[in-house]
Amino acid sequence: MTLDTTSQTCVLVGAPIDCGKVRRGCLMGPDALRTAGIASTLTDLGHSVEDWGNYAPDEITGANCDNPAVHGLAETIGWSRSLRRAASKAMESGTPIFMGGDHAMSLGTIAGVADYAEKQNRPLFLLWLDAHTDIHTLDTTTTGNLHGTPVAYAMGLDGFDGFEPMPKVTGENVCYIGLRSVDPSERQAVVTHGPTAIDMRALDEHGIAAPLKAFLSQVRAANGILHVSLDVDFLDPSCAPAVGTTVPGGATVREAHLAMEMLCDSGLVRALDIVELNPFLDERGRTAELMVDLTASIFGRRVFDRDTTRY
């Protein structure tokens, strides 16, 4: 096997969205990643980098929802429309890296990537590296936090009045890895709609390589476009504290790097979200630096270039 070290154009898109949950601070995420050296890291790996700066939401008025718990609806809809355009454009220019911002940004980034995939007549696949399923709708959420809704929106579930329809991602094309905080209604939605759901117990028992390899084989067989959404809370908070939704028992740094290295080896990644980085909660920038390191592993950094099929 020859490792793919082909130079890419990496398009950095800042999404300082901070309305998808109550706890503030994620709006500083894009600039924290810049400060941690994401552009120079990618350049050192041989890639060209275009930084398109930080985007802003469209102005939306008159957004309403029957669920009184939902908050930040108009602003979130505005972000979804702005980032959808940005994502579709970035896909035409290279490999976009969407720097968040809370996970509600994926309501826009996935829609834009889905638009691109539809133009290419190729199916879109989602790899959701997260402690949570994010499969609530506006009707089912009890917290009203819209960062818990992007997968449901991508799968075309009902309950997204005010959001523009997007090309549907089928449940079988979605894979969760790292789950450990799923409420009963989300659990039922996973059972009903059929995404692959790998929780931390499964990783403890079988490791991360086997389920990820199986999903990547599925993407390759379908000639699919792969969008990876990497939430800081995929990792254990002992190594990545800068997130407002900490759940103990997450992936280790080594497990995360293995996943990123496998994604690199596959050559399938066409878009990346980095979400829920809250620098206000960080310790001397170590979470931001870790997220940059994980990004580097996706884009080719490794100790040795080696044929991993021999081991």
XYZ file of C-alpha atoms in Angstrom:
311
model
C 0.000 0.000 0.000
C 1.265 3.471 -0.871
C 0.142 6.168 1.503
C -1.632 9.084 -0.112
C 0.517 12.161 0.474
C -1.041 14.185 -2.341
C -1.082 17.892 -1.666
C -4.540 19.327 -1.139
C -6.045 22.774 -0.966
C -7.401 23.110 2.572
C -10.056 25.785 2.920
C -10.434 27.140 6.454
C -13.939 28.435 7.175
C -14.498 30.101 10.550
C -17.947 29.570 12.068
C -18.084 31.428 15.404
C -21.601 30.211 16.140
C -22.509 30.277 19.836
C -26.302 30.106 19.850
C -26.809 26.341 19.760
C -26.559 25.978 23.539
C -26.672 28.058 26.696
C -23.037 28.029 27.797
C -21.086 30.662 25.907
C -17.534 30.590 24.602
C -17.520 28.573 21.365
C -17.475 31.750 19.293
C -13.774 31.952 20.169
C -13.086 28.488 18.749
C -12.043 29.439 15.199
C -9.471 31.961 16.345
C -8.142 29.559 18.986
C -7.470 27.022 16.231
C -5.732 29.701 14.202
C -3.634 30.694 17.214
C -2.743 27.015 17.744
C -1.252 27.014 14.238
C -3.720 25.098 12.100
C -2.707 26.910 8.892
C 1.053 26.533 9.359
C 0.634 22.908 10.415
C -1.188 22.065 7.196
C 1.310 24.065 5.143
C 4.202 22.163 6.724
C 2.531 18.942 5.582
C 2.686 20.153 1.986
C -0.862 21.419 1.583
C -1.910 24.824 0.350
C -4.179 26.717 2.738
C -6.833 29.328 2.069
C -8.309 31.021 5.124
C -11.685 32.492 4.237
C -12.047 34.184 7.599
C -15.013 34.070 9.961
C -18.512 34.001 8.538
C -21.621 35.648 9.974
C -25.248 34.486 9.985
C -27.921 35.711 7.613
C -30.457 37.994 9.237
C -33.664 36.059 9.912
C -36.892 37.479 11.318
C -40.158 35.849 12.290
C -38.797 32.407 13.169
C -41.203 30.536 15.426
C -41.365 27.119 17.044
C -44.112 25.350 18.996
C -41.566 23.975 21.475
C -41.064 26.670 24.143
C -37.716 25.198 25.178
C -36.052 26.054 21.859
C -33.843 29.115 21.964
C -31.676 30.927 19.431
C -33.856 29.695 16.575
C -33.656 32.691 14.247
C -29.901 33.061 14.675
C -29.370 29.337 14.145
C -31.427 29.378 10.947
C -29.375 32.372 9.811
C -26.151 30.485 10.466
C -27.431 27.409 8.641
C -28.101 29.400 5.494
C -24.831 31.331 5.563
C -22.697 28.266 6.232
C -24.559 26.202 3.642
C -23.495 28.639 0.934
C -19.959 28.758 2.300
C -19.704 24.960 2.430
C -20.975 24.440 -1.101
C -18.498 27.018 -2.401
C -15.611 25.608 -0.358
C -16.228 22.086 -1.680
C -15.650 23.428 -5.184
C -12.340 24.966 -4.089
C -10.760 22.186 -2.055
C -11.201 20.308 1.210
C -13.052 22.533 3.678
C -12.216 22.545 7.373
C -15.095 24.190 9.205
C -13.837 25.648 12.462
C -16.496 26.039 15.148
C -18.319 27.163 16.968
C -20.902 24.870 18.507
C -22.289 21.803 16.732
C -25.315 23.696 15.427
C -22.957 24.899 12.709
C -23.303 21.468 11.094
C -26.905 22.341 10.217
C -25.268 24.492 7.535
C -21.994 22.752 6.744
C -23.564 19.355 6.084
C -26.286 20.917 3.939
C -23.678 22.627 1.776
C -21.622 19.455 1.402
C -24.823 17.542 0.603
C -25.603 20.056 -2.148
C -22.170 19.418 -3.625
C -22.580 15.629 -3.356
C -25.928 15.823 -5.125
C -24.335 17.758 -7.991
C -21.707 15.023 -8.255
C -24.435 12.348 -8.160
C -22.659 10.680 -5.248
C -24.037 9.684 -1.826
C -23.004 11.616 1.270
C -21.755 9.756 4.341
C -21.375 11.217 7.838
C -18.854 10.086 10.440
C -20.003 11.568 13.758
C -17.222 11.463 16.380
C -19.142 12.572 19.437
C -20.385 11.651 22.895
C -23.921 12.491 21.723
C -26.148 11.431 18.833
C -27.435 14.952 17.990
C -30.577 13.378 16.531
C -33.192 15.544 18.271
C -35.627 17.640 16.263
C -37.084 20.999 17.241
C -40.091 19.076 18.531
C -38.257 16.485 20.639
C -35.515 18.532 22.282
C -36.146 19.180 25.967
C -33.144 21.432 26.493
C -33.848 23.582 23.440
C -30.152 23.380 22.530
C -30.024 23.200 18.747
C -26.487 21.847 18.695
C -28.254 18.556 19.434
C -30.183 18.507 16.140
C -27.863 18.369 13.059
C -28.069 14.629 12.372
C -31.866 14.656 12.508
C -31.912 17.563 10.043
C -29.434 15.829 7.725
C -31.543 12.662 7.774
C -34.631 14.600 6.719
C -36.653 14.054 9.889
C -39.760 16.180 10.471
C -39.681 19.140 12.806
C -37.402 21.658 11.094
C -39.826 24.354 10.009
C -37.907 27.460 8.971
C -34.843 25.547 7.831
C -34.376 25.075 4.101
C -34.799 21.473 2.897
C -31.533 19.703 2.081
C -30.622 16.503 0.216
C -31.349 13.676 2.633
C -28.586 11.563 4.167
C -29.954 8.066 4.748
C -29.547 6.518 8.181
C -27.375 3.705 6.842
C -24.877 6.349 5.664
C -24.342 7.722 9.177
C -21.852 6.262 11.663
C -21.475 7.387 15.262
C -18.319 6.554 17.177
C -17.739 7.417 20.832
C -21.312 7.616 22.125
C -21.854 7.709 25.877
C -24.642 10.227 26.543
C -27.879 9.325 24.745
C -31.350 10.053 26.116
C -34.348 7.724 25.578
C -35.915 9.597 22.657
C -32.570 9.755 20.863
C -32.032 6.049 21.482
C -35.400 5.321 19.881
C -34.571 7.567 16.916
C -31.336 5.661 16.336
C -33.210 2.350 16.398
C -35.900 3.678 14.044
C -33.667 5.326 11.467
C -30.745 2.932 11.427
C -27.427 4.755 11.722
C -24.476 2.714 12.946
C -23.992 3.548 16.624
C -20.679 2.596 18.250
C -20.616 3.482 21.935
C -17.646 3.532 24.287
C -18.374 0.058 25.607
C -18.018 -1.300 22.080
C -14.717 0.553 21.724
C -13.528 -0.806 25.072
C -14.383 -4.351 24.026
C -13.350 -4.334 20.364
C -11.242 -1.225 19.735
C -11.825 1.642 17.339
C -10.124 0.221 14.238
C -12.599 -2.515 13.280
C -15.839 -0.465 13.204
C -14.134 2.465 11.499
C -12.596 0.189 8.880
C -16.007 -1.338 8.176
C -17.618 2.078 7.720
C -14.831 3.318 5.454
C -15.233 0.208 3.321
C -18.922 1.047 3.008
C -18.109 4.609 1.884
C -15.576 3.376 -0.661
C -17.897 0.729 -2.089
C -20.571 3.357 -2.703
C -18.130 5.899 -4.179
C -19.366 8.181 -1.428
C -18.343 11.605 -0.213
C -17.298 11.522 3.447
C -17.964 14.380 5.847
C -16.308 13.976 9.256
C -17.742 15.888 12.209
C -15.283 15.931 15.125
C -16.684 17.134 18.442
C -14.247 17.960 21.235
C -16.368 15.846 23.588
C -15.526 12.741 21.546
C -12.366 12.841 23.640
C -12.127 12.221 27.348
C -12.270 15.559 29.219
C -9.029 14.708 31.015
C -7.191 15.362 27.753
C -9.622 17.819 26.132
C -11.242 19.991 28.814
C -12.283 22.890 26.571
C -15.877 21.836 25.968
C -19.114 22.752 27.708
C -20.620 19.263 27.345
C -18.008 17.145 29.125
C -18.847 13.458 29.508
C -16.274 11.260 31.292
C -15.034 8.103 29.663
C -14.308 9.354 26.162
C -11.701 8.380 23.600
C -8.044 8.590 24.508
C -5.583 10.710 22.566
C -4.092 7.575 21.013
C -7.504 6.203 19.987
C -8.338 9.539 18.398
C -5.064 9.694 16.494
C -5.559 6.141 15.249
C -8.956 7.120 13.887
C -7.487 10.197 12.190
C -4.622 8.186 10.704
C -7.057 5.614 9.331
C -9.101 8.419 7.795
C -5.942 9.757 6.178
C -4.995 6.323 4.845
C -8.460 5.926 3.336
C -8.172 9.072 1.213
C -11.940 9.489 1.561
C -12.332 12.616 3.713
C -13.799 15.523 1.748
C -14.940 17.808 4.565
C -14.190 18.225 8.262
C -16.042 19.936 11.102
C -14.130 20.823 14.271
C -16.797 21.749 16.806
C -17.567 22.661 20.410
C -14.112 24.074 21.180
C -14.628 26.557 24.030
C -11.273 28.251 24.711
C -12.721 29.902 27.830
C -12.677 26.437 29.428
C -9.241 25.408 28.147
C -5.978 24.983 30.019
C -3.253 27.041 28.349
C -4.595 26.168 24.926
C -3.950 22.438 25.157
C -7.319 21.390 23.735
C -6.933 23.702 20.749
C -3.443 22.321 20.173
C -4.756 18.754 20.390
C -7.473 19.475 17.839
C -4.828 20.876 15.486
C -2.713 17.771 16.044
C -5.669 15.524 15.224
C -6.330 17.558 12.087
C -2.702 17.077 11.132
C -3.123 13.309 11.454
C -6.062 13.413 9.022
C -3.939 15.337 6.542
C -0.861 13.162 6.645
C 1.267 13.680 9.730
C 2.773 10.466 11.097
C 6.001 9.260 12.662
C 6.823 6.795 9.885
C 5.355 6.311 6.439
C 4.660 2.609 6.553
C 2.532 -0.079 4.984
C -0.062 -0.610 7.728
C -1.394 -3.733 6.007
C 1.713 -5.634 7.169
C 0.816 -5.436 10.852
